[in-house]
Amino acid sequence: MRVGLLVTCLNDALFPDAGKAVVTLLRRLGVDVDFPPGQTCCGQPMVNTGYLDEAVPAVRATVEAFAGYDAVVVPSGSCAGSVRHQHGIVARRAGDPGLAVLADRTYELSEFLVDVLGVTDVGASFPHRVTYHPTCHSLRMLGVGDRPRRLLEQVRGLTLLDLPAAEECCGFGGTFAVKNADTSVSMGSDKVRHVLGTGAEYLVAGDSSCLMHLGGLLRRQRAGVRTAHLAEILAAT
Amino acid sequence: MTAREEVLARVRAAVRDAASVERPTPVPGAAGGVELFCERVADYRAVVEQCTADELPARVAAALSGLTYVVPDGLWLDLPDGVRDEPTLSAAELDGIDAVVTAAAVGIAETGTIVLDHGPGQGRRALTLVPDHHLCLVRADQVVPDVPDAVARLDPSRPLTWISGPSATSDIELTRVEGVHGPRHLHVVVVG
Amino acid sequence: MSTFLGTPPFPQAARTALADPQLRQNLAHATHTIRDKRARVVAEVEDWEALRQAGAAIKDHTLAHLPDYLEQLEAALTAAGAVVHWARDAAEANAVVAAVAKAHDVDEVVKVKSMVTQEIGLNEALAAEGIAAWETDLAELIVQLGDDLPSHILVPAIHRNRAEIRRIFADRMAAAGRPAPDDLTDEPAELAAAARLHLREKFLRAKVGVSGANFAVAESGTLVVVESEGNGRMCLTLPEVLVSVVGIEKVVPSFADLDVLLRLLPRSSTGERMNPYTSMWSGVRSGDGPQEVHVVLLDNGRTNALADDVGRTALRCIRCSACLNACPVYERVGGHAYGSVYPGPIGAILNPLMRGVGTDPQVDSLPYASSLCGRCEEVCPVAIPIPEILVDLRAQVVDAHRGSVTPKPEAIAMKGAAKAFGSGRRLGLSERLTGLALGLARRLPLVSAWTGTRDLPPAPRQSFREWWRDDRP
Ligand code: SF4
């Protein structure tokens, strides 16, 4: 099976450690994951802001980059959701059904680990107090359910603390975070309050975008809680 | 073009390319009986009791003690002291009467609902609306398990009033308060 | 369609609302209470998902065959003794109601709570003709007496707490009829009792009642009103004349279809197994209730929504308000910020769908009033894909402004992104500039919206792509 990593534009540019962690993790599990360099962005920022024509080049680049791969692994719920649910919209707009072909073989990281590789114990060790925020698109668009929790529960030394109101949106929402900044920050502040209440050292999620928003609030408050992508915890030994 | 013609023309144009959708197959309801019915009626903070046909007159007398009440034509329990709606009582006259006693068409166990179809013994709609107490007599064989069973039994050409507990509101801070405009006291007796 | 005149675009309106801590507290309390109630009674139903899909299918089927069902409804109503009117827009519908009232020489009507009569601004239109329209639902009464605007579909005064309501009743009831008792406290039961007394005299004397309808059955001409307080029954039963304004999307084919919808609506709406009162009537019933019955079938933009391939499903809406209660944005900013009687997630799609995009910046801002978290779709009893429709409407807003002589900075940025994201090589080059870009970004307006309260992440030394190419072990 040829497995390609769709690292996402955000991880590529700002959170490369999340991408590196996926590579470390998958290699440890015996998957020789590849990074097709033609990839750029899944197109989600444009689609979600209403710029469908502008999304076409990104979607095309993504589809072409992953043409030879059997599975596409994405360390992001919302980007995996975009490939699965939005590439079809762009394909219709462009009149090119070929732009929607990745939908069936694209997996969010926790789905790939649990459903395709069939593992929940990935051999990780992370002796810290952690709380997990299930991001909206993993939870509701993809339906990843409790897969991330099951993975975290097997990590040695890790104490998983329940996050109150975990299923509430963090308020990131792509361009929502700047177009409706006040509402976005209000939502984020409530999430941060719940996170601080757990006493966790790390806030973990499967989407760097949500973590960037919450991390920005945490850092501004000098709260001392660090953010980490799910992949980074699962890669740790 | 008249408004009718124009609205219909717009609707036709709007759905010209809409894909046809099959109507769904029925979704079965839950399976409860008289027991559940009583529980669910009580959940609405209505008074509910069960008795035999022989016990009924005494129960009704107790429930109505000290109250003036109106009795619709055709009620299967004889209540000679009740006020009749004949000639038709005005709204103001009804407002001066404490209670009303009626039969029902159907009881729904799952939701604790009684449905009146305003047939014999149920009166026109205003009778069960203006007085502050409603005493409703439901025969055990009128209780059906869930909403689909009730809908199947009812006739839409008749006026229908579905009653689930006393009048209530949650408009103030979502706090439920029983009794606004409809009867503030609902008393259901299941007979048999 | 009437909107709250002068509401600014959503972000500004939201900012004002967010600055009001009392409002935030009232809303959070109310929405969380009702969410929990809903969750409990929905969990009781064995196959809620099947019921939801059945509800969606009933509505989709009806909408696809709407011309036939409307004509069938009209015929059944007429046969049952009702007079059917058609209205292209709000003005036509209001004129029908006013004409009926005038024909009976009345200067007041009593009203059942109805979204559609708020949508068309009926009260204001009747007032202009010298006819008072008394709202009889408790929350509507609070809004009307307080000279306020509704902020929720089900609980229009959700933004008010008990102390505020007591003040409104004590100050304003006297001018509208029977005054509030002198010793009125802020106990909800006492406030409800004051409303009972205040409105009873109006019910007993009213000659004309006005209602909407939750459902209209094509096969039998049956209209359905779902309510809690009994004010609906009062208005539907005691007056001699009844006028019901019904949106054309309220039709269902047969009486049997009510089965599914009556199982979905109360559980989603008030979080009850069944609401206290549901009234069903078909035209005129001799000797029982109004002897003159009018039904106004209203378009007012519904056919615009119907013509939208993606947005059409918004017309499945049964106005339960579950999506409002579930929405993290609504929970924080309340209903007024949406500038319409239809607030929350459904308002964010219904207003643009019915009114069209590209002309009013307030309407154009609504599809963006969402983080696309998906909770609305999850709780919607007729499974309306609200996030998908929001995204589609955003594209319609953008398309409506394409070719503008002064493109927004956002449009320019998106064009740039399209170019950069067209090839991995080009992106690799531009990423070299990431560090520089983050530095510059701190000064751009879009980014200051971010950095006002949030730090930007530190720029990494090397992008993932560079690491993969140069340093991968
Ligand atoms: S969109 Fe769905 S959840 Fe929202 S009010 Fe309408 S039916 Fe209810």
XYZ file of C-alpha atoms in Angstrom, chain B residues 1-31 36 39-41 43-44 85 88 90-96 108-119 123-134 146-186, chain C residues 29-31 33-34 37 44 47 50-51 53-55 57-58 60-61 63-67 69-71 74 86-89 92 136-140 142 154-158 160-163 165 186-189 191-193 195-196 199-200 203-204 219-220 222 228-231 233-234 236-238 248 253-260 262-263 267 272-282 285 287-290 297-301 303 306-309 312:
222
model
C -51.756 37.621 -13.284
C -53.538 37.027 -10.001
C -51.509 36.373 -6.878
C -52.645 32.766 -7.050
C -51.460 32.285 -10.600
C -48.194 34.038 -9.941
C -47.331 32.161 -6.768
C -48.163 28.838 -8.379
C -46.138 29.759 -11.466
C -43.139 30.658 -9.304
C -43.456 27.398 -7.398
C -43.634 25.401 -10.617
C -40.581 27.141 -12.005
C -38.666 26.656 -8.763
C -39.164 22.895 -8.590
C -38.991 22.137 -12.274
C -35.618 20.417 -11.902
C -36.047 19.173 -8.338
C -35.477 15.472 -7.954
C -38.535 13.576 -6.834
C -38.255 12.063 -3.363
C -40.126 9.001 -2.196
C -42.337 9.359 0.844
C -40.818 7.524 3.777
C -41.925 4.183 5.085
C -43.671 4.419 8.466
C -41.457 4.575 11.546
C -42.998 2.396 14.254
C -43.709 3.960 17.616
C -43.037 2.740 21.135
C -45.156 0.065 22.825
C -47.182 4.058 31.041
C -47.026 7.683 34.453
C -46.585 10.015 31.542
C -49.724 12.046 32.276
C -45.114 13.671 34.548
C -46.900 16.799 33.331
C -74.349 23.744 27.026
C -75.053 27.520 23.901
C -71.389 32.408 25.989
C -67.655 32.657 26.619
C -68.378 34.903 29.578
C -70.828 32.365 31.033
C -68.281 29.594 30.600
C -65.726 31.773 32.342
C -68.027 31.770 35.361
C -51.484 8.114 23.947
C -49.317 6.154 26.371
C -45.847 7.178 25.199
C -46.539 10.899 25.403
C -49.237 11.018 28.099
C -51.586 12.791 25.723
C -55.379 12.779 25.543
C -56.985 13.664 22.254
C -60.502 15.066 22.005
C -62.321 14.888 18.683
C -65.188 16.862 20.160
C -67.658 14.073 19.449
C -68.414 19.118 23.689
C -67.364 21.926 21.413
C -63.805 23.153 21.838
C -64.523 26.127 24.096
C -66.008 23.899 26.821
C -62.660 22.301 27.639
C -60.804 25.571 27.361
C -62.391 28.313 29.408
C -63.174 26.582 32.742
C -60.126 26.225 34.982
C -60.529 22.486 35.771
C -60.783 19.761 33.169
C -47.815 5.932 20.565
C -48.533 8.821 18.209
C -48.777 6.723 14.991
C -51.559 4.623 16.530
C -53.446 7.744 17.547
C -53.129 9.355 14.138
C -54.462 6.176 12.551
C -57.561 6.303 14.757
C -58.419 9.962 14.336
C -60.485 11.663 11.672
C -58.943 14.898 10.365
C -62.277 16.253 9.206
C -63.217 16.764 12.871
C -61.637 19.435 15.053
C -59.017 17.764 17.245
C -57.492 18.966 20.488
C -54.401 17.201 21.787
C -53.873 17.792 25.474
C -50.693 16.857 27.320
C -50.959 18.075 30.863
C -52.302 21.384 32.043
C -51.616 24.654 30.283
C -47.974 25.601 30.829
C -45.327 28.069 29.857
C -41.572 28.174 30.033
C -41.298 31.687 28.684
C -39.725 33.147 31.795
C -36.144 31.951 32.129
C -37.231 28.546 30.829
C -38.823 27.818 34.198
C -41.935 25.717 33.690
C -45.071 27.256 35.167
C -48.319 25.301 34.966
C -51.408 27.208 34.075
C -51.592 30.201 31.836
C -54.671 30.440 29.645
C -55.988 26.930 29.338
C -57.259 24.896 32.311
C -54.721 25.079 35.112
C -55.905 21.771 36.521
C -56.065 18.639 34.413
C -28.773 29.841 31.143
C -31.740 29.465 28.833
C -30.015 27.711 25.955
C -31.429 24.398 30.124
C -33.357 23.666 26.967
C -34.107 18.832 28.221
C -35.820 8.142 24.902
C -34.819 5.234 16.472
C -35.005 7.037 11.348
C -37.636 9.497 12.504
C -34.833 10.945 8.027
C -38.565 10.293 7.654
C -39.279 13.925 8.566
C -38.238 12.803 3.337
C -41.804 13.969 3.971
C -38.512 16.919 0.502
C -41.249 14.944 -1.175
C -41.447 20.433 -1.778
C -40.671 18.526 -4.964
C -44.410 18.288 -5.683
C -45.415 21.557 -4.104
C -47.609 22.869 -6.930
C -50.065 19.792 -2.977
C -50.859 23.498 -2.805
C -53.729 23.079 -5.217
C -56.693 24.901 -1.574
C -52.902 33.881 -2.024
C -50.228 36.461 -1.274
C -47.093 37.130 -3.267
C -45.524 39.163 -0.491
C -50.566 41.424 0.085
C -51.268 36.572 23.503
C -48.290 34.262 23.943
C -46.568 35.168 27.191
C -43.182 35.805 25.631
C -44.705 37.755 22.755
C -43.394 40.611 27.059
C -39.694 29.634 20.511
C -38.984 31.934 23.429
C -38.937 35.420 21.898
C -38.169 37.059 25.260
C -35.305 34.695 26.043
C -35.122 38.982 29.405
C -34.866 37.744 32.970
C -37.667 37.712 35.543
C -36.783 41.065 37.085
C -40.214 41.109 32.927
C -40.812 38.438 39.984
C -41.914 34.838 40.654
C -42.556 33.234 37.227
C -45.895 31.806 38.445
C -45.951 36.841 36.295
C -47.824 34.159 34.322
C -50.937 34.739 36.438
C -50.644 37.693 32.004
C -53.636 35.348 32.358
C -55.329 38.701 28.417
C -58.518 36.966 29.485
C -59.942 36.693 24.604
C -63.512 36.922 25.830
C -55.518 15.959 1.681
C -57.936 17.189 4.359
C -56.414 20.543 8.230
C -48.203 25.398 25.317
C -50.206 28.030 27.089
C -53.702 27.728 25.658
C -53.611 31.215 24.204
C -56.759 27.579 21.623
C -58.363 30.789 22.847
C -58.547 29.647 17.400
C -61.802 28.869 19.205
C -63.479 31.883 20.773
C -46.480 27.718 1.324
C -49.479 15.573 1.969
C -51.582 13.583 4.385
C -52.841 13.464 7.941
C -50.669 10.385 8.544
C -47.551 12.507 7.957
C -48.331 14.452 11.112
C -47.398 11.339 13.033
C -43.701 11.769 12.269
C -45.528 15.521 15.935
C -43.001 13.092 17.308
C -39.020 16.937 21.601
C -41.100 17.653 25.955
C -42.569 14.353 24.809
C -45.548 16.373 23.679
C -46.427 20.020 24.016
C -49.450 20.857 26.196
C -51.848 21.726 23.370
C -52.101 20.945 19.702
C -55.143 22.206 17.808
C -56.241 20.817 14.463
C -59.120 22.149 12.452
C -60.373 21.897 8.889
C -67.165 23.413 11.995
C -71.554 25.210 16.037
C -67.937 24.958 17.159
C -65.371 27.744 16.865
C -65.097 30.466 14.213
C -51.121 31.136 1.454
C -47.941 33.190 1.431
C -44.845 33.216 -0.761
C -42.787 36.254 0.367
C -39.468 34.880 -0.852
C -40.017 30.454 -3.926
C -37.229 26.761 -3.303
C -35.426 27.538 -6.547
C -32.024 27.124 -4.875
C -30.785 23.585 -5.472
C -34.063 24.239 -0.903
